Amino acid sequence: MFWKKRTSEDRPQQMEDAMSCGEIIATPEAPATPSANPTSHSQVDQMLSYVYEKARPITEGKLADYIPELANVQADSFGIAIATTKGKVHKIGDADFEFTIQSTSKALTYCMALELVGRKEVLSRAGVEPSGDPFNAIEFSPVTRRPFNPMVNAGAIAISGLLRDVLGVEKAFDLMLDRFSRAAGRQLSLNESVYRSEAATGHRNRAIGHLLLSVGAMNEPVESALDLYFKQCSIMVTATDLARIGATIANLGFNSLTNEQVFDIDAVRDTQSVMFTCGMYDYSGGWAYEVGIPAKSGVGGGILGVVNRQLGVGTYSPRLDGNGNSVRGIASYRMMSDSLGLHSFDLTNTGSEFVSSFFTSDRAEN
Ligand code: GLU
């Protein structure tokens, strides 16, 4: 991998048009190639501080305010972390500041559900199509009568219901917290006051839960499934945790820090696919196009990114755009993706060593 200079001239005209109407917030230009050996640790840190300094002056966006706890955070907090699949972490700013995981949890619970009951059962509760609706839409696919995907509230609540059914009301949350902690490589905890607020005010999610029950995508009782969903959203993480969780996913489910297989290898593949197509609310298509990294964001201000077989990335900055994504988080990812060639379809993203070994050992025959 290497740093490369990518300028606004490289962007297609449609993207420039979208930016000028405010759909996409302009990203500062990526840094030029700094020297011949860009993979040294100090140069990754140099790139991180460049990205951090460029994104820090961005103050657009608003804090989530549907519960008081989210509106009371430090609006200016900002941290970025990158973790390699081998366990090395690079970070800057408030990368160790705790915030609630919120919707980022949806990717992890989906992965757990796939592992526990397999694709068929999971697909009977939620599909895998981008919805084109807001994350909290009370909208199901007219064809399947199921939520469009597990990254919007309806699909995630259906998955929480499934986990409740399989793991049991008593143990489901403890097992979930344990799995999230193993992915991060440290013990995570629940923010009780966020959980209580989510539970006290989550009537739209309750409506979704009852609708799921009515179409057969949820079993009774709805309330304990919702309780699990509210708790999973209220787990505290840092940008560093998100990067480490991302690295565990990127590393085929194996956490190199703790030497432990945390997620099942097939579940990890399916989870990344859904993150790639549905993980960034209504900006999922634009994100896949511009950033090209499977990711999931949450209204707490975090974004978890997975560069398959290579890195996990975590950002935290709580000011959100109209889609519910962290504004500085998006700007940072755009710069990192361009600078390090992290886009899944970038020609500098070499991916799996196993696959590349075929190309080095095989020669085409005429
Ligand atoms: N707790 C939030 C809700 O269910 C999570 C939303 C999000 O992060 O997208 O409304």
mmCIF file of C-alpha atoms and ligand atoms in Angstrom:
data_model
loop_
_atom_site.group_PDB
_atom_site.id
_atom_site.type_symbol
_atom_site.label_atom_id
_atom_site.label_comp_id
_atom_site.label_asym_id
_atom_site.label_seq_id
_atom_site.Cartn_x
_atom_site.Cartn_y
_atom_site.Cartn_z
ATOM 1 C CA MET A 1 0.000 0.000 0.000
ATOM 2 C CA PHE A 2 1.120 3.546 -0.554
ATOM 3 C CA TRP A 3 -0.048 7.048 -0.149
ATOM 4 C CA LYS A 4 -1.201 8.720 -3.264
ATOM 5 C CA LYS A 5 -2.442 12.098 -4.181
ATOM 6 C CA ARG A 6 -6.098 12.193 -5.133
ATOM 7 C CA THR A 7 -7.628 15.541 -5.858
ATOM 8 C CA SER A 8 -11.109 16.881 -6.371
ATOM 9 C CA GLU A 9 -10.481 16.650 -10.145
ATOM 10 C CA ASP A 10 -10.600 12.875 -9.731
ATOM 11 C CA ARG A 11 -14.225 12.989 -8.638
ATOM 12 C CA PRO A 12 -16.895 12.385 -11.270
ATOM 13 C CA GLN A 13 -19.105 15.352 -12.159
ATOM 14 C CA GLN A 14 -22.219 13.820 -10.511
ATOM 15 C CA MET A 15 -20.415 13.760 -7.194
ATOM 16 C CA GLU A 16 -19.361 17.375 -7.562
ATOM 17 C CA ASP A 17 -23.010 18.242 -8.289
ATOM 18 C CA ALA A 18 -24.200 16.315 -5.248
ATOM 19 C CA MET A 19 -21.639 18.106 -3.084
ATOM 20 C CA SER A 20 -22.707 21.489 -4.296
ATOM 21 C CA CYS A 21 -26.336 20.742 -3.311
ATOM 22 C CA GLY A 22 -25.154 19.720 0.130
ATOM 23 C CA GLU A 23 -25.888 15.992 -0.163
ATOM 24 C CA ILE A 24 -22.255 15.176 0.370
ATOM 25 C CA ILE A 25 -20.049 17.291 2.585
ATOM 26 C CA ALA A 26 -16.810 18.150 0.810
ATOM 27 C CA THR A 27 -13.712 16.266 1.909
ATOM 28 C CA PRO A 28 -10.350 17.997 2.083
ATOM 29 C CA GLU A 29 -7.836 16.693 -0.420
ATOM 30 C CA ALA A 30 -5.866 13.593 0.451
ATOM 31 C CA PRO A 31 -2.196 14.077 1.300
ATOM 32 C CA ALA A 32 0.514 13.666 -1.315
ATOM 33 C CA THR A 33 2.908 10.720 -1.150
ATOM 34 C CA PRO A 34 5.217 11.580 1.762
ATOM 35 C CA SER A 35 8.141 9.259 1.074
ATOM 36 C CA ALA A 36 9.318 5.997 -0.365
ATOM 37 C CA ASN A 37 8.398 3.662 2.509
ATOM 38 C CA PRO A 38 4.895 4.619 3.558
ATOM 39 C CA THR A 39 4.033 1.474 5.503
ATOM 40 C CA SER A 40 6.256 2.321 8.476
ATOM 41 C CA HIS A 41 4.319 2.955 11.681
ATOM 42 C CA SER A 42 5.348 6.564 11.966
ATOM 43 C CA GLN A 43 3.949 7.251 8.525
ATOM 44 C CA VAL A 44 0.595 5.714 9.403
ATOM 45 C CA ASP A 45 0.583 7.982 12.467
ATOM 46 C CA GLN A 46 1.543 10.922 10.263
ATOM 47 C CA MET A 47 -1.346 10.131 7.927
ATOM 48 C CA LEU A 48 -3.718 9.835 10.911
ATOM 49 C CA SER A 49 -2.684 13.221 12.248
ATOM 50 C CA TYR A 50 -3.094 14.770 8.795
ATOM 51 C CA VAL A 51 -6.640 13.346 8.522
ATOM 52 C CA TYR A 52 -7.446 14.384 12.096
ATOM 53 C CA GLU A 53 -6.276 17.969 11.597
ATOM 54 C CA LYS A 54 -8.152 18.263 8.302
ATOM 55 C CA ALA A 55 -11.430 16.911 9.718
ATOM 56 C CA ARG A 56 -11.278 18.646 13.118
ATOM 57 C CA PRO A 57 -12.372 22.111 11.879
ATOM 58 C CA ILE A 58 -15.581 20.594 10.455
ATOM 59 C CA THR A 59 -18.355 21.579 12.848
ATOM 60 C CA GLU A 60 -21.391 20.846 10.696
ATOM 61 C CA GLY A 61 -24.008 18.435 11.954
ATOM 62 C CA LYS A 62 -26.093 18.015 15.096
ATOM 63 C CA LEU A 63 -26.013 15.770 18.133
ATOM 64 C CA ALA A 64 -28.669 13.064 18.353
ATOM 65 C CA ASP A 65 -31.241 14.386 20.806
ATOM 66 C CA TYR A 66 -34.023 11.813 20.981
ATOM 67 C CA ILE A 67 -32.841 11.063 24.536
ATOM 68 C CA PRO A 68 -31.124 13.621 26.829
ATOM 69 C CA GLU A 69 -28.021 11.461 27.401
ATOM 70 C CA LEU A 70 -27.017 11.670 23.731
ATOM 71 C CA ALA A 71 -27.533 15.426 23.566
ATOM 72 C CA ASN A 72 -25.348 15.922 26.659
ATOM 73 C CA VAL A 73 -22.093 14.632 25.189
ATOM 74 C CA GLN A 74 -19.110 16.850 24.305
ATOM 75 C CA ALA A 75 -19.979 17.906 20.761
ATOM 76 C CA ASP A 76 -16.364 18.508 19.836
ATOM 77 C CA SER A 77 -14.958 15.118 20.835
ATOM 78 C CA PHE A 78 -13.158 13.453 17.979
ATOM 79 C CA GLY A 79 -11.028 10.333 17.751
ATOM 80 C CA ILE A 80 -9.771 7.950 15.089
ATOM 81 C CA ALA A 81 -8.218 4.496 15.505
ATOM 82 C CA ILE A 82 -6.867 1.943 13.055
ATOM 83 C CA ALA A 83 -6.151 -1.639 14.163
ATOM 84 C CA THR A 84 -4.327 -4.150 12.021
ATOM 85 C CA THR A 85 -5.423 -7.777 11.855
ATOM 86 C CA LYS A 86 -2.129 -8.593 13.617
ATOM 87 C CA GLY A 87 -3.171 -6.540 16.658
ATOM 88 C CA LYS A 88 -1.283 -3.242 16.251
ATOM 89 C CA VAL A 89 -3.289 -0.063 16.936
ATOM 90 C CA HIS A 90 -2.690 3.506 15.722
ATOM 91 C CA LYS A 91 -4.866 6.214 17.193
ATOM 92 C CA ILE A 92 -5.320 9.925 17.593
ATOM 93 C CA GLY A 93 -7.536 12.352 19.545
ATOM 94 C CA ASP A 94 -10.341 11.022 21.736
ATOM 95 C CA ALA A 95 -9.909 7.460 20.531
ATOM 96 C CA ASP A 96 -10.312 6.131 24.092
ATOM 97 C CA PHE A 97 -13.378 8.195 24.936
ATOM 98 C CA GLU A 98 -16.437 6.015 25.685
ATOM 99 C CA PHE A 99 -19.792 6.490 23.929
ATOM 100 C CA THR A 100 -22.759 4.215 23.239
ATOM 101 C CA ILE A 101 -22.421 1.792 20.363
ATOM 102 C CA GLN A 102 -26.056 2.313 19.192
ATOM 103 C CA SER A 103 -26.712 0.943 15.702
ATOM 104 C CA THR A 104 -23.144 -0.216 15.221
ATOM 105 C CA SER A 105 -24.231 -3.139 17.422
ATOM 106 C CA LYS A 106 -26.534 -4.300 14.607
ATOM 107 C CA ALA A 107 -23.635 -5.696 12.596
ATOM 108 C CA LEU A 108 -22.410 -7.728 15.570
ATOM 109 C CA THR A 109 -25.776 -9.147 16.580
ATOM 110 C CA TYR A 110 -26.372 -10.111 12.950
ATOM 111 C CA CYS A 111 -23.069 -11.977 12.934
ATOM 112 C CA MET A 112 -24.017 -13.786 16.150
ATOM 113 C CA ALA A 113 -27.438 -14.750 14.810
ATOM 114 C CA LEU A 114 -25.970 -16.178 11.599
ATOM 115 C CA GLU A 115 -23.582 -18.270 13.601
ATOM 116 C CA LEU A 116 -26.224 -19.517 16.019
ATOM 117 C CA VAL A 117 -29.000 -20.491 13.615
ATOM 118 C CA GLY A 118 -27.638 -20.166 10.074
ATOM 119 C CA ARG A 119 -28.647 -18.154 7.048
ATOM 120 C CA LYS A 120 -32.044 -19.707 6.351
ATOM 121 C CA GLU A 121 -33.519 -18.958 9.771
ATOM 122 C CA VAL A 122 -31.934 -15.503 9.867
ATOM 123 C CA LEU A 123 -33.300 -14.661 6.409
ATOM 124 C CA SER A 124 -36.760 -15.721 7.604
ATOM 125 C CA ARG A 125 -36.621 -12.772 10.033
ATOM 126 C CA ALA A 126 -34.904 -10.040 7.940
ATOM 127 C CA GLY A 127 -33.806 -9.710 4.308
ATOM 128 C CA VAL A 128 -30.595 -8.303 2.839
ATOM 129 C CA GLU A 129 -31.855 -5.536 0.526
ATOM 130 C CA PRO A 130 -31.049 -1.848 1.045
ATOM 131 C CA SER A 131 -34.277 -0.167 2.107
ATOM 132 C CA GLY A 132 -33.914 3.383 0.823
ATOM 133 C CA ASP A 133 -35.924 4.379 3.917
ATOM 134 C CA PRO A 134 -34.737 6.077 7.105
ATOM 135 C CA PHE A 135 -33.251 3.777 9.761
ATOM 136 C CA ASN A 136 -36.336 3.939 11.973
ATOM 137 C CA ALA A 137 -38.927 3.532 9.177
ATOM 138 C CA ILE A 138 -41.951 1.424 9.974
ATOM 139 C CA GLU A 139 -41.705 -0.202 6.582
ATOM 140 C CA PHE A 140 -41.327 -3.837 5.493
ATOM 141 C CA SER A 141 -40.670 -5.394 2.094
ATOM 142 C CA PRO A 142 -44.044 -5.753 0.325
ATOM 143 C CA VAL A 143 -42.786 -8.986 -1.232
ATOM 144 C CA THR A 144 -41.370 -10.855 1.786
ATOM 145 C CA ARG A 145 -43.321 -9.014 4.515
ATOM 146 C CA ARG A 146 -40.038 -8.885 6.420
ATOM 147 C CA PRO A 147 -37.770 -5.952 7.304
ATOM 148 C CA PHE A 148 -35.575 -5.013 4.349
ATOM 149 C CA ASN A 149 -32.289 -5.686 6.141
ATOM 150 C CA PRO A 150 -30.776 -6.126 9.622
ATOM 151 C CA MET A 151 -28.994 -2.737 9.634
ATOM 152 C CA VAL A 152 -32.228 -0.721 9.996
ATOM 153 C CA ASN A 153 -34.146 -0.757 13.275
ATOM 154 C CA ALA A 154 -36.889 -3.116 12.095
ATOM 155 C CA GLY A 155 -34.410 -5.774 10.949
ATOM 156 C CA ALA A 156 -32.195 -5.353 13.996
ATOM 157 C CA ILE A 157 -35.148 -5.711 16.370
ATOM 158 C CA ALA A 158 -36.161 -8.895 14.539
ATOM 159 C CA ILE A 159 -32.602 -10.189 15.027
ATOM 160 C CA SER A 160 -32.667 -9.266 18.729
ATOM 161 C CA GLY A 161 -35.906 -11.258 18.981
ATOM 162 C CA LEU A 162 -34.194 -14.215 17.350
ATOM 163 C CA LEU A 163 -31.240 -14.009 19.762
ATOM 164 C CA ARG A 164 -33.660 -13.772 22.689
ATOM 165 C CA ASP A 165 -35.425 -16.924 21.408
ATOM 166 C CA VAL A 166 -32.181 -18.872 21.008
ATOM 167 C CA LEU A 167 -30.180 -17.676 24.012
ATOM 168 C CA GLY A 168 -33.045 -17.159 26.465
ATOM 169 C CA VAL A 169 -34.265 -13.988 28.166
ATOM 170 C CA GLU A 170 -32.000 -14.448 31.171
ATOM 171 C CA LYS A 171 -28.719 -15.016 29.382
ATOM 172 C CA ALA A 172 -29.080 -13.254 26.006
ATOM 173 C CA PHE A 173 -27.644 -9.899 27.024
ATOM 174 C CA ASP A 174 -24.734 -11.349 29.024
ATOM 175 C CA LEU A 175 -23.741 -13.541 26.101
ATOM 176 C CA MET A 176 -24.046 -10.592 23.717
ATOM 177 C CA LEU A 177 -21.924 -8.348 25.925
ATOM 178 C CA ASP A 178 -19.395 -11.132 26.297
ATOM 179 C CA ARG A 179 -19.130 -11.555 22.525
ATOM 180 C CA PHE A 180 -18.797 -7.835 21.838
ATOM 181 C CA SER A 181 -16.090 -7.689 24.543
ATOM 182 C CA ARG A 182 -14.176 -10.613 23.062
ATOM 183 C CA ALA A 183 -14.276 -8.946 19.645
ATOM 184 C CA ALA A 184 -12.868 -5.740 21.171
ATOM 185 C CA GLY A 185 -10.351 -7.573 23.357
ATOM 186 C CA ARG A 186 -11.473 -5.933 26.602
ATOM 187 C CA GLN A 187 -14.478 -6.077 28.920
ATOM 188 C CA LEU A 188 -17.183 -3.659 27.764
ATOM 189 C CA SER A 189 -20.052 -2.407 29.930
ATOM 190 C CA LEU A 190 -23.637 -1.198 29.749
ATOM 191 C CA ASN A 191 -24.523 2.474 30.149
ATOM 192 C CA GLU A 192 -27.481 2.068 32.505
ATOM 193 C CA SER A 193 -28.861 5.566 32.105
ATOM 194 C CA VAL A 194 -28.819 5.449 28.288
ATOM 195 C CA TYR A 195 -30.495 2.036 28.480
ATOM 196 C CA ARG A 196 -33.210 3.336 30.812
ATOM 197 C CA SER A 197 -33.855 6.338 28.553
ATOM 198 C CA GLU A 198 -33.949 4.176 25.413
ATOM 199 C CA ALA A 199 -36.441 1.849 27.114
ATOM 200 C CA ALA A 200 -38.579 4.691 28.459
ATOM 201 C CA THR A 201 -38.884 6.528 25.147
ATOM 202 C CA GLY A 202 -38.569 3.819 22.475
ATOM 203 C CA HIS A 203 -42.211 3.711 21.461
ATOM 204 C CA ARG A 204 -41.515 3.805 17.741
ATOM 205 C CA ASN A 205 -39.317 0.728 18.186
ATOM 206 C CA ARG A 206 -42.138 -0.865 20.218
ATOM 207 C CA ALA A 207 -44.498 -0.233 17.291
ATOM 208 C CA ILE A 208 -41.983 -1.931 14.997
ATOM 209 C CA GLY A 209 -41.747 -4.867 17.429
ATOM 210 C CA HIS A 210 -45.501 -5.402 17.378
ATOM 211 C CA LEU A 211 -45.596 -5.147 13.608
ATOM 212 C CA LEU A 212 -42.888 -7.826 13.464
ATOM 213 C CA LEU A 213 -45.053 -10.001 15.665
ATOM 214 C CA SER A 214 -48.027 -9.486 13.363
ATOM 215 C CA VAL A 215 -46.101 -10.707 10.281
ATOM 216 C CA GLY A 216 -44.448 -13.638 12.070
ATOM 217 C CA ALA A 217 -40.910 -12.213 12.158
ATOM 218 C CA MET A 218 -40.957 -12.040 15.974
ATOM 219 C CA ASN A 219 -42.209 -14.329 18.714
ATOM 220 C CA GLU A 220 -43.921 -13.277 21.933
ATOM 221 C CA PRO A 221 -43.197 -11.529 24.193
ATOM 222 C CA VAL A 222 -42.228 -8.452 22.192
ATOM 223 C CA GLU A 223 -41.091 -6.480 25.240
ATOM 224 C CA SER A 224 -38.164 -8.751 26.198
ATOM 225 C CA ALA A 225 -36.849 -8.655 22.607
ATOM 226 C CA LEU A 226 -37.043 -4.861 22.685
ATOM 227 C CA ASP A 227 -35.361 -4.793 26.070
ATOM 228 C CA LEU A 228 -32.451 -6.730 24.572
ATOM 229 C CA TYR A 229 -32.329 -4.313 21.625
ATOM 230 C CA PHE A 230 -32.297 -1.250 23.926
ATOM 231 C CA LYS A 231 -29.511 -2.815 25.982
ATOM 232 C CA GLN A 232 -27.385 -3.745 22.964
ATOM 233 C CA CYS A 233 -27.576 -0.111 21.761
ATOM 234 C CA SER A 234 -26.416 1.099 25.198
ATOM 235 C CA ILE A 235 -23.106 -0.769 25.362
ATOM 236 C CA MET A 236 -20.167 1.615 25.805
ATOM 237 C CA VAL A 237 -17.297 1.507 23.312
ATOM 238 C CA THR A 238 -14.421 3.707 22.166
ATOM 239 C CA ALA A 239 -13.110 4.373 18.650
ATOM 240 C CA THR A 240 -10.260 2.030 19.568
ATOM 241 C CA ASP A 241 -12.769 -0.706 20.479
ATOM 242 C CA LEU A 242 -14.521 -0.218 17.135
ATOM 243 C CA ALA A 243 -11.187 -0.502 15.321
ATOM 244 C CA ARG A 244 -10.310 -3.671 17.227
ATOM 245 C CA ILE A 245 -13.762 -5.177 16.587
ATOM 246 C CA GLY A 246 -13.333 -4.269 12.907
ATOM 247 C CA ALA A 247 -9.914 -5.941 12.876
ATOM 248 C CA THR A 248 -11.429 -9.100 14.395
ATOM 249 C CA ILE A 249 -14.045 -9.179 11.628
ATOM 250 C CA ALA A 250 -11.409 -8.370 8.992
ATOM 251 C CA ASN A 251 -9.294 -11.231 10.324
ATOM 252 C CA LEU A 252 -11.964 -13.856 9.524
ATOM 253 C CA GLY A 253 -13.376 -13.546 13.042
ATOM 254 C CA PHE A 254 -10.078 -14.167 14.872
ATOM 255 C CA ASN A 255 -8.872 -11.641 17.454
ATOM 256 C CA SER A 256 -5.061 -11.562 17.232
ATOM 257 C CA LEU A 257 -4.777 -9.607 20.440
ATOM 258 C CA THR A 258 -6.362 -12.341 22.545
ATOM 259 C CA ASN A 259 -5.650 -15.265 20.186
ATOM 260 C CA GLU A 260 -9.294 -16.213 20.093
ATOM 261 C CA GLN A 261 -11.763 -17.125 17.349
ATOM 262 C CA VAL A 262 -14.635 -14.763 18.189
ATOM 263 C CA PHE A 263 -16.921 -14.998 15.159
ATOM 264 C CA ASP A 264 -17.647 -17.771 12.713
ATOM 265 C CA ILE A 265 -15.891 -17.378 9.352
ATOM 266 C CA ASP A 266 -19.041 -17.692 7.189
ATOM 267 C CA ALA A 267 -21.015 -15.350 9.428
ATOM 268 C CA VAL A 268 -18.253 -12.763 9.059
ATOM 269 C CA ARG A 269 -18.516 -12.859 5.280
ATOM 270 C CA ASP A 270 -22.293 -12.387 5.274
ATOM 271 C CA THR A 271 -22.067 -9.622 7.859
ATOM 272 C CA GLN A 272 -19.556 -7.666 5.792
ATOM 273 C CA SER A 273 -21.770 -8.000 2.715
ATOM 274 C CA VAL A 274 -24.721 -6.432 4.519
ATOM 275 C CA MET A 275 -22.522 -3.754 6.072
ATOM 276 C CA PHE A 276 -21.266 -2.883 2.606
ATOM 277 C CA THR A 277 -24.719 -2.506 1.068
ATOM 278 C CA CYS A 278 -26.806 -1.277 4.023
ATOM 279 C CA GLY A 279 -24.548 -0.103 6.859
ATOM 280 C CA MET A 280 -24.605 3.669 6.471
ATOM 281 C CA TYR A 281 -28.322 4.475 6.577
ATOM 282 C CA ASP A 282 -29.517 6.359 3.484
ATOM 283 C CA TYR A 283 -25.958 7.128 2.443
ATOM 284 C CA SER A 284 -25.041 3.442 1.984
ATOM 285 C CA GLY A 285 -24.800 3.682 -1.819
ATOM 286 C CA GLY A 286 -22.765 6.888 -1.742
ATOM 287 C CA TRP A 287 -20.510 5.418 0.927
ATOM 288 C CA ALA A 288 -19.899 2.196 -1.042
ATOM 289 C CA TYR A 289 -19.094 4.330 -4.085
ATOM 290 C CA GLU A 290 -16.827 6.851 -2.406
ATOM 291 C CA VAL A 291 -15.314 5.074 0.599
ATOM 292 C CA GLY A 292 -15.836 1.437 -0.399
ATOM 293 C CA ILE A 293 -15.340 -0.101 3.061
ATOM 294 C CA PRO A 294 -17.958 -2.330 4.731
ATOM 295 C CA ALA A 295 -19.060 -0.187 7.670
ATOM 296 C CA LYS A 296 -21.769 0.450 10.227
ATOM 297 C CA SER A 297 -22.514 3.725 11.903
ATOM 298 C CA GLY A 298 -24.520 4.586 14.993
ATOM 299 C CA VAL A 299 -26.267 7.717 16.208
ATOM 300 C CA GLY A 300 -23.873 7.795 19.172
ATOM 301 C CA GLY A 301 -21.315 9.144 16.660
ATOM 302 C CA GLY A 302 -19.254 6.029 15.972
ATOM 303 C CA ILE A 303 -18.419 4.403 12.643
ATOM 304 C CA LEU A 304 -16.969 0.884 12.507
ATOM 305 C CA GLY A 305 -15.160 -0.035 9.265
ATOM 306 C CA VAL A 306 -13.743 -3.356 8.062
ATOM 307 C CA VAL A 307 -10.990 -3.564 5.445
ATOM 308 C CA ASN A 308 -11.169 -7.278 4.771
ATOM 309 C CA ARG A 309 -8.028 -9.248 5.769
ATOM 310 C CA GLN A 310 -6.219 -6.026 6.617
ATOM 311 C CA LEU A 311 -7.631 -3.502 9.091
ATOM 312 C CA GLY A 312 -10.398 -2.389 11.374
ATOM 313 C CA VAL A 313 -11.161 1.323 11.586
ATOM 314 C CA GLY A 314 -13.076 3.210 14.273
ATOM 315 C CA THR A 315 -14.031 6.873 14.366
ATOM 316 C CA TYR A 316 -15.921 8.864 16.947
ATOM 317 C CA SER A 317 -17.390 12.336 16.565
ATOM 318 C CA PRO A 318 -20.988 12.857 17.694
ATOM 319 C CA ARG A 319 -22.195 15.577 15.288
ATOM 320 C CA LEU A 320 -24.425 13.827 12.750
ATOM 321 C CA ASP A 321 -25.585 14.697 9.257
ATOM 322 C CA GLY A 322 -29.200 14.430 8.105
ATOM 323 C CA ASN A 323 -28.838 10.674 7.554
ATOM 324 C CA GLY A 324 -27.593 10.054 11.107
ATOM 325 C CA ASN A 325 -23.917 9.540 10.178
ATOM 326 C CA SER A 326 -21.013 11.274 11.928
ATOM 327 C CA VAL A 327 -19.930 14.202 9.728
ATOM 328 C CA ARG A 328 -16.269 14.149 10.740
ATOM 329 C CA GLY A 329 -16.336 10.359 10.651
ATOM 330 C CA ILE A 330 -17.363 10.382 6.998
ATOM 331 C CA ALA A 331 -14.771 13.029 6.115
ATOM 332 C CA SER A 332 -12.053 11.007 7.878
ATOM 333 C CA TYR A 333 -12.971 7.759 6.181
ATOM 334 C CA ARG A 334 -12.969 9.436 2.770
ATOM 335 C CA MET A 335 -9.455 10.710 3.315
ATOM 336 C CA MET A 336 -8.166 7.435 4.771
ATOM 337 C CA SER A 337 -9.725 5.396 1.999
ATOM 338 C CA ASP A 338 -8.174 7.613 -0.679
ATOM 339 C CA SER A 339 -4.786 7.920 1.000
ATOM 340 C CA LEU A 340 -4.266 4.269 1.874
ATOM 341 C CA GLY A 341 -6.125 2.716 -1.059
ATOM 342 C CA LEU A 342 -8.665 1.040 1.250
ATOM 343 C CA HIS A 343 -11.641 1.072 -1.142
ATOM 344 C CA SER A 344 -12.643 -2.551 -1.806
ATOM 345 C CA PHE A 345 -12.274 -1.964 -5.548
ATOM 346 C CA ASP A 346 -9.183 0.180 -5.415
ATOM 347 C CA LEU A 347 -6.330 -1.379 -7.308
ATOM 348 C CA THR A 348 -4.025 -0.811 -4.356
ATOM 349 C CA ASN A 349 -6.255 -2.927 -2.104
ATOM 350 C CA THR A 350 -4.578 -6.295 -2.626
ATOM 351 C CA GLY A 351 -6.822 -8.215 -0.229
ATOM 352 C CA SER A 352 -6.146 -11.813 0.667
ATOM 353 C CA GLU A 353 -2.589 -13.162 0.483
ATOM 354 C CA PHE A 354 -4.099 -16.581 -0.204
ATOM 355 C CA VAL A 355 -5.788 -15.355 -3.385
ATOM 356 C CA SER A 356 -2.745 -13.356 -4.498
ATOM 357 C CA SER A 357 -0.607 -16.471 -4.089
ATOM 358 C CA PHE A 358 -2.511 -18.046 -7.016
ATOM 359 C CA PHE A 359 -1.464 -15.183 -9.217
ATOM 360 C CA THR A 360 2.183 -15.282 -8.249
ATOM 361 C CA SER A 361 2.455 -19.059 -8.694
ATOM 362 C CA ASP A 362 0.311 -19.411 -11.832
ATOM 363 C CA ARG A 363 1.123 -18.167 -15.299
ATOM 364 C CA ALA A 364 -1.569 -17.836 -17.914
ATOM 365 C CA GLU A 365 -1.293 -20.435 -20.659
ATOM 366 C CA ASN A 366 -1.909 -19.477 -24.263
HETATM 367 N N1 GLU B 1 -31.153 3.313 19.814
HETATM 368 C C1 GLU B 1 -31.379 3.873 18.530
HETATM 369 C C2 GLU B 1 -32.755 3.519 18.034
HETATM 370 O O1 GLU B 1 -33.108 2.388 18.008
HETATM 371 C C3 GLU B 1 -30.319 3.416 17.582
HETATM 372 C C4 GLU B 1 -30.402 4.185 16.331
HETATM 373 C C5 GLU B 1 -29.141 4.235 15.538
HETATM 374 O O2 GLU B 1 -28.021 4.277 16.062
HETATM 375 O O3 GLU B 1 -29.302 4.237 14.306
HETATM 376 O O4 GLU B 1 -33.505 4.371 17.645
#
